[in-house]
Short mmCIF file of C-alpha atoms in Angstrom, two decimals:
data_model
loop_
_atom_site.label_atom_id
_atom_site.label_comp_id
_atom_site.label_asym_id
_atom_site.label_seq_id
_atom_site.Cartn_x
_atom_site.Cartn_y
_atom_site.Cartn_z
CA UNK E 1 88.34 78.14 27.80
CA UNK E 2 85.61 78.57 30.37
CA UNK E 3 86.08 80.38 33.63
CA UNK E 4 84.62 78.86 36.78
CA UNK E 5 83.39 82.05 38.35
CA UNK E 6 81.91 80.29 41.35
CA UNK E 7 85.25 78.61 42.23
CA UNK E 8 87.09 81.90 41.71
CA UNK E 9 84.64 83.69 43.97
CA UNK E 10 84.98 81.03 46.63
CA UNK E 11 88.79 81.35 46.44
CA UNK E 12 88.66 85.14 46.85
CA UNK E 13 86.31 84.87 49.77
CA UNK E 14 88.52 82.25 51.41
CA UNK E 15 91.65 84.40 50.98
CA UNK E 16 89.84 87.40 52.43
CA UNK E 17 88.64 85.40 55.41
CA UNK E 18 92.16 84.09 56.07
CA UNK E 19 93.56 87.61 55.73
CA UNK E 20 90.95 88.98 58.11
CA UNK E 21 91.64 86.24 60.65
CA UNK E 22 95.39 86.96 60.51
CA UNK E 23 94.76 90.70 60.91
CA UNK E 24 92.45 90.09 63.86
CA UNK E 25 95.01 87.80 65.47
CA UNK E 26 97.74 90.45 65.11
CA UNK E 27 95.43 93.16 66.43
CA UNK E 28 94.28 90.88 69.24
CA UNK E 29 97.80 90.08 70.38
CA UNK E 30 98.66 93.77 70.25
CA UNK E 31 95.59 94.61 72.29
CA UNK E 32 96.47 91.92 74.81
CA UNK E 33 100.00 93.28 75.06
CA UNK E 34 98.57 96.76 75.52
CA UNK E 35 96.29 95.44 78.23
CA UNK E 36 99.32 94.15 80.12
CA UNK E 37 100.50 97.75 80.41
CA UNK E 38 97.33 98.97 82.09
CA UNK E 39 97.93 100.19 85.67
CA UNK E 40 95.66 97.42 86.97
CA UNK E 41 97.60 94.71 85.12
CA UNK E 42 100.95 96.12 86.21
CA UNK E 43 99.84 96.28 89.85
CA UNK E 44 98.48 92.72 89.71
CA UNK E 45 101.90 91.40 88.64
CA UNK E 46 104.13 93.27 91.10
CA UNK E 47 105.49 91.32 94.08
CA UNK E 48 104.21 88.03 92.66
CA UNK E 49 100.60 89.20 92.88
CA UNK E 50 100.62 89.85 96.63
CA UNK E 51 99.17 93.37 96.40
CA UNK E 52 95.38 93.94 96.37
CA UNK E 53 94.81 95.77 93.10
CA UNK E 54 91.79 97.98 93.82
CA UNK E 55 92.93 99.68 97.06
CA UNK E 56 96.53 99.96 95.83
CA UNK E 57 95.41 101.75 92.66
CA UNK E 58 93.05 103.97 94.60
CA UNK E 59 95.88 104.83 96.98
CA UNK E 60 98.01 106.16 94.12
CA UNK E 61 95.07 107.97 92.54
CA UNK E 62 94.31 105.55 89.71
CA UNK E 63 91.13 103.72 88.77
CA UNK E 64 90.99 100.01 88.03
CA UNK E 65 89.46 100.99 84.68
CA UNK E 66 92.27 103.41 83.82
CA UNK E 67 93.89 102.74 80.42
CA UNK E 68 96.77 105.17 80.89
CA UNK E 69 99.76 103.02 81.78
CA UNK E 70 102.41 105.30 80.29
CA UNK E 71 104.53 106.69 83.09
CA UNK E 72 102.94 104.38 85.66
CA UNK E 73 105.88 102.53 87.19
CA UNK E 74 105.92 99.40 89.33
CA UNK E 75 108.81 97.33 90.61
CA UNK E 76 109.68 94.58 93.07
CA UNK E 77 112.88 93.96 94.98
CA UNK E 78 113.60 91.02 97.22
CA UNK E 79 115.79 91.23 100.30
CA UNK E 80 116.88 88.97 103.14
CA UNK E 81 115.73 89.28 106.73
CA UNK E 82 117.86 88.19 109.68
CA UNK E 83 120.30 85.35 109.02
CA UNK E 84 118.60 83.46 111.87
CA UNK E 85 115.41 83.13 109.80
CA UNK E 86 114.77 80.96 106.76
CA UNK E 87 111.95 82.87 105.09
CA UNK E 88 109.47 81.18 102.72
CA UNK E 89 109.77 81.59 98.97
CA UNK E 90 108.67 85.04 97.84
CA UNK E 91 109.61 86.81 101.07
CA UNK E 92 110.97 89.27 101.91
CA UNK E 93 110.08 91.78 99.20
CA UNK E 94 109.51 95.48 98.64
CA UNK E 95 106.86 96.59 96.16
CA UNK E 96 106.86 100.05 94.55
CA UNK E 97 103.60 101.10 92.89
CA UNK E 98 104.04 104.49 91.27
CA UNK E 99 106.00 105.78 94.26
CA UNK E 100 104.04 104.06 97.03
CA UNK E 101 106.29 101.55 98.81
CA UNK E 102 104.98 98.40 100.49
CA UNK E 103 107.27 96.03 102.39
CA UNK E 104 106.26 92.38 102.96
CA UNK E 105 108.49 90.27 105.20
CA UNK E 106 108.55 87.75 108.01
CA UNK E 107 107.81 88.92 111.55
CA UNK E 108 110.96 87.33 112.97
CA UNK E 109 114.08 89.11 111.79
CA UNK E 110 112.08 91.94 110.20
CA UNK E 111 114.04 94.91 108.86
CA UNK E 112 111.24 97.43 108.42
CA UNK E 113 109.31 97.38 111.70
CA UNK E 114 110.43 100.89 112.56
CA UNK E 115 112.20 101.62 109.27
CA UNK E 116 109.25 103.58 107.89
CA UNK E 117 108.45 105.42 111.12
CA UNK E 118 109.58 108.34 113.27
CA UNK E 119 106.81 108.31 115.90
CA UNK E 120 108.87 106.96 118.80
CA UNK E 121 108.86 109.52 121.60
CA UNK E 122 106.97 111.94 119.34
CA UNK E 123 104.28 113.59 121.47
CA UNK E 124 102.09 114.34 118.42
CA UNK E 125 102.29 111.25 116.17
CA UNK E 126 100.78 108.16 117.78
CA UNK E 127 100.20 104.61 116.48
CA UNK E 128 96.41 104.40 116.05
CA UNK E 129 95.10 100.81 115.98
CA UNK E 130 93.40 99.24 112.98
CA UNK E 131 89.97 97.80 113.70
CA UNK E 132 87.94 94.81 112.46
CA UNK E 133 90.18 92.25 114.14
CA UNK E 134 93.46 93.29 112.49
CA UNK E 135 96.66 93.48 114.55
CA UNK E 136 97.95 96.65 113.01
CA UNK E 137 98.19 100.40 113.33
CA UNK E 138 98.63 103.64 111.40
CA UNK E 139 100.65 106.74 112.16
CA UNK E 140 99.71 110.03 110.49
CA UNK E 141 102.43 112.65 110.50
CA UNK E 142 100.82 116.04 109.95
CA UNK E 143 102.77 118.77 108.13
CA UNK E 144 101.75 121.97 109.88
CA UNK E 145 103.36 124.23 107.27
CA UNK E 146 101.73 122.75 104.20
CA UNK E 147 98.46 121.42 105.65
CA UNK E 148 99.23 117.94 104.45
CA UNK E 149 100.76 114.88 105.98
CA UNK E 150 101.76 111.34 105.30
CA UNK E 151 100.44 108.14 106.78
CA UNK E 152 102.27 104.88 107.39
CA UNK E 153 100.54 101.63 108.30
CA UNK E 154 101.61 98.21 109.57
CA UNK E 155 99.81 94.91 110.00
CA UNK E 156 101.06 91.75 111.69
CA UNK E 157 99.78 88.21 111.08
CA UNK E 158 100.78 85.23 113.21
CA UNK E 159 101.37 82.01 111.27
CA UNK E 160 100.42 79.07 113.47
CA UNK E 161 102.47 76.65 111.39
CA UNK E 162 105.70 78.71 111.38
CA UNK E 163 108.34 78.53 114.07
CA UNK E 164 110.38 81.64 114.94
CA UNK E 165 113.15 80.21 112.74
CA UNK E 166 110.66 80.12 109.86
CA UNK E 167 109.51 83.68 110.44
CA UNK E 168 106.69 83.37 113.05
CA UNK E 169 104.37 85.48 110.94
CA UNK E 170 104.04 88.17 108.28
CA UNK E 171 104.67 91.88 108.69
CA UNK E 172 103.48 94.36 106.06
CA UNK E 173 104.40 98.04 106.21
CA UNK E 174 103.25 100.65 103.70
CA UNK E 175 103.11 104.41 103.26
CA UNK E 176 100.75 106.86 101.59
CA UNK E 177 101.84 108.85 98.51
CA UNK E 178 104.35 111.59 99.23
CA UNK E 179 102.86 115.07 99.08
CA UNK E 180 99.27 113.87 99.10
CA UNK E 181 97.13 114.80 102.09
CA UNK E 182 96.36 111.83 104.32
CA UNK E 183 92.59 112.26 104.19
CA UNK E 184 90.16 109.75 105.62
CA UNK E 185 89.80 108.17 102.16
CA UNK E 186 93.58 107.88 101.74
CA UNK E 187 93.96 106.35 105.19
CA UNK E 188 91.27 103.77 104.41
CA UNK E 189 92.93 102.89 101.09
CA UNK E 190 96.25 102.47 102.89
CA UNK E 191 94.69 100.27 105.59
CA UNK E 192 93.02 98.12 102.91
CA UNK E 193 96.27 97.86 100.96
CA UNK E 194 98.45 96.62 103.84
CA UNK E 195 95.82 94.24 105.24
CA UNK E 196 95.04 92.90 101.77
CA UNK E 197 98.73 92.40 101.07
CA UNK E 198 99.16 90.54 104.36
CA UNK E 199 96.26 88.21 103.58
CA UNK E 200 97.51 87.54 100.03
CA UNK E 201 101.03 86.93 101.30
CA UNK E 202 99.67 84.42 103.82
CA UNK E 203 97.81 82.57 101.07
CA UNK E 204 100.86 82.48 98.79
CA UNK E 205 103.30 81.33 101.47
CA UNK E 206 101.07 78.77 103.19
CA UNK E 207 100.77 80.74 106.42
CA UNK E 208 97.97 79.36 108.63
CA UNK E 209 96.52 82.49 110.19
CA UNK E 210 93.35 84.24 111.31
CA UNK E 211 93.14 87.59 109.51
CA UNK E 212 90.75 90.37 110.39
CA UNK E 213 87.53 91.24 108.56
CA UNK E 214 88.38 93.28 105.46
CA UNK E 215 84.76 94.23 104.88
CA UNK E 216 84.46 95.91 108.29
CA UNK E 217 87.76 97.77 108.19
CA UNK E 218 87.43 101.55 108.68
CA UNK E 219 89.87 104.46 108.37
CA UNK E 220 91.91 104.93 111.56
CA UNK E 221 91.76 108.31 113.27
CA UNK E 222 94.47 110.73 112.18
CA UNK E 223 95.63 111.58 115.69
CA UNK E 224 95.44 110.85 119.39
CA UNK E 225 93.13 112.73 121.74
CA UNK E 226 93.97 114.65 124.91
CA UNK E 227 91.51 114.12 127.77
CA UNK E 228 91.37 114.38 131.58
CA UNK E 229 92.97 111.26 133.03
CA UNK E 230 89.72 110.37 134.77
CA UNK E 231 87.89 110.33 131.40
CA UNK E 232 90.38 108.16 129.52
CA UNK E 233 88.91 105.03 127.94
CA UNK E 234 91.72 103.94 125.59
CA UNK E 235 95.42 103.27 126.02
CA UNK E 236 95.59 105.62 129.05
CA UNK E 237 92.65 104.17 130.93
CA UNK E 238 93.18 104.11 134.70
CA UNK E 239 96.20 106.46 134.88
CA UNK E 240 96.48 108.38 138.17
CA UNK E 241 99.91 110.04 138.31
CA UNK E 242 98.80 113.04 136.17
CA UNK E 243 95.58 114.95 135.54
CA UNK E 244 95.72 114.91 131.74
CA UNK E 245 96.64 112.23 129.20
CA UNK E 246 96.95 111.80 125.44
CA UNK E 247 95.70 108.47 124.13
CA UNK E 248 94.35 106.44 121.23
CA UNK E 249 91.67 103.78 121.15
CA UNK E 250 92.70 100.55 122.84
CA UNK E 251 92.98 97.67 120.38
CA UNK E 252 95.41 94.88 119.54
CA UNK E 253 98.01 96.98 117.77
CA UNK E 254 101.60 95.67 117.96
CA UNK E 255 102.64 99.17 119.04
CA UNK E 256 100.71 101.32 121.54
CA UNK E 257 101.35 104.57 123.38
CA UNK E 258 99.98 106.63 126.24
CA UNK E 259 101.30 110.09 127.06
CA UNK E 260 101.10 111.21 130.67
CA UNK E 261 101.02 114.95 129.96
CA UNK E 262 103.80 116.65 131.86
CA UNK E 263 105.04 113.30 133.12
CA UNK E 264 106.07 110.21 131.14
CA UNK E 265 105.60 108.49 127.82
CA UNK E 266 104.34 104.91 128.13
CA UNK E 267 104.69 102.48 125.24
CA UNK E 268 103.93 98.85 124.45
CA UNK E 269 105.70 96.93 121.70
CA UNK E 270 105.14 93.39 120.44
CA UNK E 271 106.90 90.99 118.11
CA UNK E 272 109.06 92.79 115.53
CA UNK E 273 108.35 96.12 117.24
CA UNK E 274 109.73 94.77 120.51
CA UNK E 275 112.74 93.27 118.74
CA UNK E 276 113.42 96.52 116.89
CA UNK E 277 112.64 98.99 119.66
CA UNK E 278 114.71 102.13 120.15
CA UNK E 279 116.44 100.43 123.11
CA UNK E 280 117.91 97.69 120.90
CA UNK E 281 121.05 96.03 122.13
CA UNK E 282 121.26 92.28 122.50
CA UNK E 283 118.44 91.32 124.84
CA UNK E 284 115.06 89.69 124.20
CA UNK E 285 113.09 92.23 126.27
CA UNK E 286 113.03 95.29 124.06
CA UNK E 287 116.80 95.05 123.85
CA UNK E 288 117.31 94.27 127.55
CA UNK E 289 118.55 91.04 129.09
CA UNK E 290 116.09 90.99 132.00
CA UNK E 291 112.26 90.88 131.86
CA UNK E 292 111.97 94.05 133.97
CA UNK E 293 114.23 96.76 135.25
CA UNK E 294 115.30 100.38 135.12
CA UNK E 295 118.20 102.13 133.44
CA UNK E 296 119.04 105.76 132.86
CA UNK E 297 116.18 106.55 130.50
CA UNK E 298 113.87 103.52 130.59
CA UNK E 299 111.81 101.61 133.16
CA UNK E 300 110.34 98.42 131.72
CA UNK E 301 108.42 95.25 132.29
CA UNK E 302 107.42 92.44 129.91
CA UNK E 303 105.08 89.55 129.18
CA UNK E 304 105.13 86.35 127.14
CA UNK E 305 102.75 86.33 124.16
CA UNK E 306 101.64 83.89 121.48
CA UNK E 307 102.78 83.57 117.87
CA UNK E 308 104.31 86.55 116.09
CA UNK E 309 103.59 88.81 119.09
CA UNK E 310 106.53 87.14 120.83
CA UNK E 311 107.52 89.26 123.82
CA UNK E 312 105.36 92.12 125.03
CA UNK E 313 107.65 94.97 126.06
CA UNK E 314 106.14 97.79 128.17
CA UNK E 315 108.22 100.79 129.11
CA UNK E 316 108.19 104.31 130.48
CA UNK E 317 110.55 107.03 129.33
CA UNK E 318 111.01 110.74 130.05
CA UNK E 319 109.29 113.10 127.64
CA UNK E 320 111.27 114.28 124.64
CA UNK E 321 113.37 117.27 125.64
CA UNK E 322 113.33 116.38 129.33
CA UNK E 323 116.65 116.08 131.18
CA UNK E 324 115.22 113.56 133.64
CA UNK E 325 117.27 110.44 134.32
CA UNK E 326 115.72 107.57 136.20
CA UNK E 327 119.04 106.74 137.88
CA UNK E 328 118.87 110.10 139.65
CA UNK E 329 115.12 110.79 139.57
CA UNK E 330 113.37 107.38 139.71
CA UNK E 331 109.71 106.70 139.07
CA UNK E 332 107.37 107.74 141.84
CA UNK E 333 105.08 105.17 143.40
CA UNK E 334 102.18 106.55 141.32
CA UNK E 335 104.19 106.51 138.07
CA UNK E 336 105.30 102.92 138.65
CA UNK E 337 101.68 101.94 139.34
CA UNK E 338 100.65 103.60 136.05
CA UNK E 339 103.30 101.67 134.08
CA UNK E 340 102.24 98.38 135.62
CA UNK E 341 98.54 99.13 135.02
CA UNK E 342 99.24 100.16 131.41
CA UNK E 343 101.22 96.93 130.88
CA UNK E 344 98.57 94.72 132.47
CA UNK E 345 95.71 96.10 130.35
CA UNK E 346 97.71 95.92 127.11
CA UNK E 347 98.91 92.37 127.83
CA UNK E 348 95.34 91.23 128.54
CA UNK E 349 94.04 92.69 125.25
CA UNK E 350 96.76 90.88 123.33
CA UNK E 351 96.24 87.54 125.07
CA UNK E 352 99.64 87.58 126.78
CA UNK E 353 100.72 86.39 130.20
CA UNK E 354 100.57 88.68 133.21
CA UNK E 355 103.55 91.08 133.02
CA UNK E 356 106.36 90.66 135.51
CA UNK E 357 105.32 92.11 138.85
CA UNK E 358 107.88 94.86 139.25
CA UNK E 359 109.44 97.19 136.73
CA UNK E 360 112.20 98.06 139.20
#
């Protein structure tokens, strides 16, 4: 009997090649599965891919190249906005990326406009506008005891092809990591995360919008500035009832404030921030039934705006801790002029109608 060594050798080689291919396939599938657990891959999947991976990872202190996915948790949870709104598929949703929470919802019927914030009537924490054409803002709450603070940011997009019943637009709200100082780099990452999420959400839901310029976005200032009233160039420009004011830059933020030091707090609110203002009752004008007026603690006026901005609501209130009541101690002529001037400038920046003539 003669052995065919060449055939035997070919058979051995063939079996080894098949075995190697099977081993590589098993290893490859395992590697692919391992890849899916990378922080970058996890972040890319959360909230149906609506989060921008790079800034979101940077915000939580991870690199896109990081291979350590163990202990890195992400999750998504959908919720319903107002029953008056039929939101598009995929909205509304909350995304949690390793402890950083981002909310993406429609502008009409929004639940989280003020849900993440505590700056209303706070004389230290002001909404600072985002730049580069974005209708958004950031509030940095400094912790004086621990030399660290947290930042929260919002961005609003109007959807030209959505009616109010379909949501009007997209609102994204996000916060910086708890316990991590809100440095300039962290604030920029947060701004990039919420604006990127808004743009991705618009693309996924078919929202026809005009977003800002992501490439030109810069970190918002951490706080407002106090200046002589005559030197004010931002939200307090042109105030005359006091000698000193506290202001931010003037932009197209859906929430703005001007503090008349020793006098009043002026605020502007648009869209979901007007609907969810601290004065909420059942009226369309910051919770009031009339476009202008005065009650015990608020003097207001309003304007009609386009898209998701809805109603512009401009109001004056006594400073926190003051026992002043407008029913007993009404606005002076100079204070009323300041409210009307504040409202007129803000409305013009946002492309709204001229506010109602009198806030009385």
